[in-house]
Coordinates of C-alpha atoms in Angstrom, one line a residue:
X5 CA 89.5 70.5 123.3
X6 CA 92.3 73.3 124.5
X7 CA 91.9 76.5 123.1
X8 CA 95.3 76.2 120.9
X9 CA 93.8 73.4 119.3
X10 CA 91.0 75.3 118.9
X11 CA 93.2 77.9 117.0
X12 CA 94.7 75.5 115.0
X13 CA 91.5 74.4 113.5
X14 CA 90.3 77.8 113.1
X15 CA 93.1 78.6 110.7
X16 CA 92.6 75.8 108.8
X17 CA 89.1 77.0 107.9
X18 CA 90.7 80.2 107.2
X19 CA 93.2 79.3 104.8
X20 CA 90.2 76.7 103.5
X21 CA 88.1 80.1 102.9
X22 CA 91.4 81.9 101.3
X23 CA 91.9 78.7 99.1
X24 CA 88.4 78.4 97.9
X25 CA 87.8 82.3 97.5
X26 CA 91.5 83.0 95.9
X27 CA 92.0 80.3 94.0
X28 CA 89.0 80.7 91.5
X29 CA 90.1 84.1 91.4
X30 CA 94.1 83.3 90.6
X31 CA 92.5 80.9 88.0
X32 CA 90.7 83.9 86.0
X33 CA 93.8 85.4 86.0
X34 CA 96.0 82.4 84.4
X35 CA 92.7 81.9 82.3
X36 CA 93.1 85.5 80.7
X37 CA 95.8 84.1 78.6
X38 CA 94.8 80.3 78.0
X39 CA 90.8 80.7 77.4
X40 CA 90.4 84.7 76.5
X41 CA 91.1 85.3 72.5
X42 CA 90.9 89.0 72.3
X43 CA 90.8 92.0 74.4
X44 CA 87.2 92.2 74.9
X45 CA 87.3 88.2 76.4
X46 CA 90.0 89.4 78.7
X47 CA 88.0 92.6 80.2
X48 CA 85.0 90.1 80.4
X49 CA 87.2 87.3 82.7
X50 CA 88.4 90.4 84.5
X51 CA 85.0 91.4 85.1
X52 CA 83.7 88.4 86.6
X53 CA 86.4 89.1 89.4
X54 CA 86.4 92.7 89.5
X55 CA 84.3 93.7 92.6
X56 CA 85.2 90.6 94.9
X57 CA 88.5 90.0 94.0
X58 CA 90.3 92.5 96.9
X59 CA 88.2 91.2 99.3
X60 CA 88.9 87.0 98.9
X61 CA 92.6 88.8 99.6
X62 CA 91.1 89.6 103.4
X63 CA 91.3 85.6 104.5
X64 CA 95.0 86.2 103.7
X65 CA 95.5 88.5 105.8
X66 CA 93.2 87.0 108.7
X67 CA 94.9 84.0 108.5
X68 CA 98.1 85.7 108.6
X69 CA 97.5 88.0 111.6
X70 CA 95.3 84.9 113.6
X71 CA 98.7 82.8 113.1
X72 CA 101.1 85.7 114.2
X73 CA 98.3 86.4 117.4
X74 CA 97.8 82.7 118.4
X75 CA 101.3 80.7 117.5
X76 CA 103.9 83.4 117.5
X77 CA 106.5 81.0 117.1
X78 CA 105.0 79.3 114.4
X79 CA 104.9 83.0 112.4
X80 CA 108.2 83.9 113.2
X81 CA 110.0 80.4 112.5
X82 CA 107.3 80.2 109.0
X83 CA 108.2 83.7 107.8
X84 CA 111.7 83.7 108.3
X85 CA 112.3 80.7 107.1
X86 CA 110.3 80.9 104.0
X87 CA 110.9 84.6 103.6
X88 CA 111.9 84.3 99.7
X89 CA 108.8 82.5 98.4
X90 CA 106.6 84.1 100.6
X91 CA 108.1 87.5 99.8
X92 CA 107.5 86.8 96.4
X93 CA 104.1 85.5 96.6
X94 CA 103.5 89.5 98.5
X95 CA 105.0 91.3 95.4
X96 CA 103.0 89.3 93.2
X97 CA 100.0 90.2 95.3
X98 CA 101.0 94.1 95.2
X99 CA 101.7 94.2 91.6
X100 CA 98.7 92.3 90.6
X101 CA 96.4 94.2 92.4
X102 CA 97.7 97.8 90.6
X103 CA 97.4 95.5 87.6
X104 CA 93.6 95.5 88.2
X105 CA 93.0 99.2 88.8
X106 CA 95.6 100.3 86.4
X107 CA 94.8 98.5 83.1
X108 CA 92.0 100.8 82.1
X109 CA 93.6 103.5 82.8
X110 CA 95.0 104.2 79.3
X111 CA 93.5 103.4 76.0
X112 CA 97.2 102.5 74.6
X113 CA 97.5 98.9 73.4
X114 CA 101.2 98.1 75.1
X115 CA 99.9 99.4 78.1
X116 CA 96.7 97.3 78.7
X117 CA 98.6 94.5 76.9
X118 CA 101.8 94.6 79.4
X119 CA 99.3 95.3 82.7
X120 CA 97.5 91.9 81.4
X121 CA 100.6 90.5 81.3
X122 CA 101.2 91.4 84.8
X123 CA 97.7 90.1 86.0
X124 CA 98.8 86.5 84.4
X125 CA 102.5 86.2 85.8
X126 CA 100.9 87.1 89.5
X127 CA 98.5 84.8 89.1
X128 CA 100.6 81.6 88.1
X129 CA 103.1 82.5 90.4
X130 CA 101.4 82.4 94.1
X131 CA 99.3 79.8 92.5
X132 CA 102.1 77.4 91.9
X133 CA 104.2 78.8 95.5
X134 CA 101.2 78.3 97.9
X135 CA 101.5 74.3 97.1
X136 CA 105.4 74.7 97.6
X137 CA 104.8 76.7 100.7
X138 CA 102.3 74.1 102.7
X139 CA 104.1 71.0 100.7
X140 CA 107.1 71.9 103.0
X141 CA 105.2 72.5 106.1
X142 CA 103.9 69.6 106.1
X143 CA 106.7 67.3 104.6
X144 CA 108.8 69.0 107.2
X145 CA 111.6 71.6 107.0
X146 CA 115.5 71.8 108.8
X147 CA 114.2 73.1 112.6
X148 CA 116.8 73.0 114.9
X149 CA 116.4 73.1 118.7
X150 CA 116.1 76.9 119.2
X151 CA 113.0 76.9 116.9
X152 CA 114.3 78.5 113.8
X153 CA 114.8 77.7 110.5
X154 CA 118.8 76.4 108.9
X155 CA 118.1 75.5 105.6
X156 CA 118.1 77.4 102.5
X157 CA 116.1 78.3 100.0
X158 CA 117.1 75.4 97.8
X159 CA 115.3 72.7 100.5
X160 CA 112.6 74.0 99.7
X161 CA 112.5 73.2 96.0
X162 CA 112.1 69.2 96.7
X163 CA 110.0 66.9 94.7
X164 CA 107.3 66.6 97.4
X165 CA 106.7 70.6 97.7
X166 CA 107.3 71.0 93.8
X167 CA 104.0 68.6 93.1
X168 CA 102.4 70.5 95.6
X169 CA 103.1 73.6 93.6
X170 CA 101.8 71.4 90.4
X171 CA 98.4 70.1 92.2
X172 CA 97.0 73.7 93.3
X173 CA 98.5 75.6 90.4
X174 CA 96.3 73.1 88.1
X175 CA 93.7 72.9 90.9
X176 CA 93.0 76.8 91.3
X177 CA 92.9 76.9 87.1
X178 CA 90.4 74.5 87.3
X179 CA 88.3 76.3 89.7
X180 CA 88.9 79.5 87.4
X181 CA 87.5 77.9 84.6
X182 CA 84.7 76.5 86.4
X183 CA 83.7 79.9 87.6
X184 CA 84.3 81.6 84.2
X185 CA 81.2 78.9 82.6
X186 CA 79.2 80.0 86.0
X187 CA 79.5 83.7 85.0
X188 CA 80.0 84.4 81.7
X189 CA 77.3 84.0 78.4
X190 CA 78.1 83.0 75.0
X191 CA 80.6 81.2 72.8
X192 CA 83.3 82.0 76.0
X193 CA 81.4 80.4 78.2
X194 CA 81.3 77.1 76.3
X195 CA 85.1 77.5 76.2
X196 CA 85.2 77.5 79.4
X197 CA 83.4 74.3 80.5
X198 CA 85.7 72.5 77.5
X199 CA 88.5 73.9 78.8
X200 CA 87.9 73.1 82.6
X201 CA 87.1 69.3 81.8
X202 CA 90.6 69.0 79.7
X203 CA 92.0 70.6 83.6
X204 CA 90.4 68.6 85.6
X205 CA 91.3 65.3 84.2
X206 CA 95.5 66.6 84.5
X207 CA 94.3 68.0 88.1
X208 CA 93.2 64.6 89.0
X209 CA 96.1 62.9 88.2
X210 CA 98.3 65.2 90.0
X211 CA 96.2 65.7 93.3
X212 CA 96.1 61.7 93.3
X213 CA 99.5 61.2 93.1
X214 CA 100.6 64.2 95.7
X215 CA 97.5 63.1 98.7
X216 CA 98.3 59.7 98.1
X217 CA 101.9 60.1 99.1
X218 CA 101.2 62.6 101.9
X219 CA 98.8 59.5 103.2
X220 CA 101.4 57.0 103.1
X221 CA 104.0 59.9 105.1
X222 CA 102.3 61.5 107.1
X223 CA 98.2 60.1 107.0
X224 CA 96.2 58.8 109.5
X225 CA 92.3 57.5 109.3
X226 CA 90.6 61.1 109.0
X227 CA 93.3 62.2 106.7
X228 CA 91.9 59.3 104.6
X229 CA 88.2 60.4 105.1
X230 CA 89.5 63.8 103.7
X231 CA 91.0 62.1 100.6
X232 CA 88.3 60.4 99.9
X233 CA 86.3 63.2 100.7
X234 CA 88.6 64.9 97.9
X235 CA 88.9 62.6 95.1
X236 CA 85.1 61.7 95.0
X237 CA 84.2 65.3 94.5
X238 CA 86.9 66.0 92.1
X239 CA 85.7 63.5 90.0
X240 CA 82.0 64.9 90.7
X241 CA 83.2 68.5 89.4
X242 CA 84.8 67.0 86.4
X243 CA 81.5 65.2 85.3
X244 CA 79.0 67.9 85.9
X245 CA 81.0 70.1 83.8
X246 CA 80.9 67.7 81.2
X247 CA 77.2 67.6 81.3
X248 CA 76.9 71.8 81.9
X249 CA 76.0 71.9 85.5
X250 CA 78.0 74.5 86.2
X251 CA 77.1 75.2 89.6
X252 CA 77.4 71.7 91.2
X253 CA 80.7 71.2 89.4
X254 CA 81.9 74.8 91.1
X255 CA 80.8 73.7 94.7
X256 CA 82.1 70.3 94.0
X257 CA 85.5 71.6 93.1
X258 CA 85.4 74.4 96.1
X259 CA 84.8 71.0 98.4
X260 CA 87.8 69.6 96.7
X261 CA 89.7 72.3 97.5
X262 CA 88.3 72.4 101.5
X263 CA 88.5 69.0 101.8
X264 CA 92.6 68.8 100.2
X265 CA 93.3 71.6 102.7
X266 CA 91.6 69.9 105.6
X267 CA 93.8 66.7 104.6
X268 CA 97.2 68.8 104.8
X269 CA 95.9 70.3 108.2
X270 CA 95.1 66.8 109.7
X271 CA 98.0 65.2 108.1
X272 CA 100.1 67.6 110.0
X273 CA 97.9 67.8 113.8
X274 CA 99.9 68.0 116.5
X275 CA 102.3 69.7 114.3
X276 CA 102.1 73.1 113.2
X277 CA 106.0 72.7 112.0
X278 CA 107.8 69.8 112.0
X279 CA 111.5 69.7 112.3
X280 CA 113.2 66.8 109.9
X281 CA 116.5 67.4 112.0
X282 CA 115.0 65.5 114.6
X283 CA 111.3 65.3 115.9
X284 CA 111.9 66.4 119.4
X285 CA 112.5 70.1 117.7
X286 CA 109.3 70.0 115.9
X287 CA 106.9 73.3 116.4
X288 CA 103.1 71.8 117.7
X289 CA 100.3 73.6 119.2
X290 CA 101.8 73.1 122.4
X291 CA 104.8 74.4 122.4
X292 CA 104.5 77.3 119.8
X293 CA 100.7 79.0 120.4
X294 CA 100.2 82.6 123.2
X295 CA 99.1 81.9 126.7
X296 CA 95.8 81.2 127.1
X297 CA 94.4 84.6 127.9
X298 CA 95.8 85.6 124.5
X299 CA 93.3 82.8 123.3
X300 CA 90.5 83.5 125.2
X301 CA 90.3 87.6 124.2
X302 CA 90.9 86.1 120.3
X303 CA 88.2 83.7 120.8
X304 CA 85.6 86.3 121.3
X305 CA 86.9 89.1 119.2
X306 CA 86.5 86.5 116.5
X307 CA 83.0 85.4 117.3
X308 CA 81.8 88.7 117.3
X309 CA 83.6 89.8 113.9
X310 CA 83.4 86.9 112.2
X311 CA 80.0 86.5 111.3
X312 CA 79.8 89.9 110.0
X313 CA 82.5 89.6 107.6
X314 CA 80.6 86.5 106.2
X315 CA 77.5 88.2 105.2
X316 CA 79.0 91.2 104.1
X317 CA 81.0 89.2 102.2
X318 CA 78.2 86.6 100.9
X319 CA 75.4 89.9 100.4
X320 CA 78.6 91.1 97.7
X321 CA 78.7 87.9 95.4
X322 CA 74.6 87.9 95.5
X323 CA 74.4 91.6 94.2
X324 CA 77.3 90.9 91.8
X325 CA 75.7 87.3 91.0
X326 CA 74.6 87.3 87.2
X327 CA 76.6 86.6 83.9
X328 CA 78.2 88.3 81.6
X329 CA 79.6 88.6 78.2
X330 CA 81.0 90.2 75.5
X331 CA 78.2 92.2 74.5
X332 CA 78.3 93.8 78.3
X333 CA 81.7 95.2 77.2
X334 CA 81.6 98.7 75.9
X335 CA 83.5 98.4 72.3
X336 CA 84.7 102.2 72.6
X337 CA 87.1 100.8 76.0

């Protein structure tokens, strides 16, 4: 295997990481205003994020910097041609994460109510564009030969990339409302698990439809695995939250998540862009990834750093690991 393909896979596991991580956490956010009832239920959803939420942002920005490092010409023809969405999705990011820090601030009701606000719109919104975003990378944009991006902003809002947005805006709530029963105590928590099996059932009819018809485009035999791979633990997640297994059916739906990323990753190997002005203009991992010396000096920078990050990272969810609930919330706040 040549080191670009190397790359290629490694940024798949990154954005599976960023997926996994970020999407349970954009979930609590869209959940503060479906599942919480009051004020206190809202601080207590916000809670359960509150020390790891910043850093599930990191695998962003890894896999964002290891794109622009080892397929320059992916980043550039990706970030200019998407640069609405994906500028969007980064204001959302920015504002939501003031959101956090800035809600307790002030004791003032239309100030905490209007930051909360804020911490649900920037939570629906990347949700719903990430799906739009990889839906078109791997459906295939207007490439020409010169490697950059002709079509507008409108392309991108096809049927294809808008069910993409559907599946992992529906997906990532479901993961959120898994993680809420896995966290919290009390009558909230039994929201939450009736709540996340009334998701998943709309979550599997939506991530059915969109992986079937990226199969039938775009699949090949692992692809399929993948699906299956997908589907099967869906459907697991669904039914241990029905019977209160709380943390099978949150690894079950964080493999659903890998293994629906994984799909979109294989579906689109060689590819890392493809062109639907004519093949031939198509970015792969050939044509658009550094030299490889660039990909050598990566390859160890990252085996050296990456296994640090991942136990710093793992040792923070095992000190911040127990439940909570509303009686953890201090009534003067």
């Amino acid at each position: 295997m040549e080191l670009h393909d190397v790359w290629f896979v490694l940024i798949a596991v990154l954005w599976i990481g960023y997926f996994f991580l970020e999407g349970f956490d954009f979930g609590i956010g869209v959940l503060t205003k479906l599942l919480a009832r009051d004020r206190t239920e809202k601080r207590v959803l916000i809670n359960t994020i509150g020390p790891v939420w910043d850093g599930n942002e990191v695998w962003l920005l890894t896999a964002g910097g290891a794109t622009f490092a080892a397929f320059p010409e992916w980043y550039a023809t990706l970030f200019s041609g998407f640069y609405l969405p994906l500028l969007i999705i980064l204001l959302c990011l920015i504002v939501r994460g003031v959101a956090f820090e800035y809600r307790a601030k002030r004791s003032e009701e239309k100030w905490q109510r209007n930051w909360e606000q804020a911490i649900f719109w920037t939570s629906l919104v990347p949700a719903f564009l990430w799906g739009v975003a990889f839906g078109n990378i791997v459906r295939g944009v207007k490439i020409d030969r010169e490697m950059e991006y002709v079509g507008t902003f409108w392309d991108l809002l096809n049927p294809y990339a808008l069910l993409g947005g559907l599946v992992t805006l529906t997906l990532f709530t479901f993961h959120g409302a898994v993680f809420a029963s896995l966290k919290t105590l009390g009558d909230i928590r039994t929201r939450a698990r009736a709540l996340a099996l009334k998701l998943g059932l709309v979550t599997a009819v939506l991530a059915l439809v969109f992986l079937i018809w990226t199969q039938v485009d775009n699949g090949d035999g692992w692809s399929l695995l993948a699906l299956v791979i997908a589907a099967v633990c869906l459907v697991g997640a669904i039914g241990a939250i029905k019977i209160g297994r709380e943390g099978w059916s949150f690894a079950l739906s964080g493999v659903t998540i890998a293994a629906a990323v994984a799909m979109l990753f294989l579906a689109l190997f060689p590819n890392v862009m493809p062109s639907s002005l004519d093949p031939a203009w198509s970015l792969t991992v050939t044509n658009a990834s550094s030299s490889p010396y660039t990909l050598k000096i990566m390859t160890w920078c990252a085996a050296i750093a990456t296994p640090l990050v991942l136990l710093y990272q793992s040792w923070t969810y095992w000190v911040f690991r127990k439940r909570i609930g509303t009686q953890n919330i201090a009534q003067a706040h």
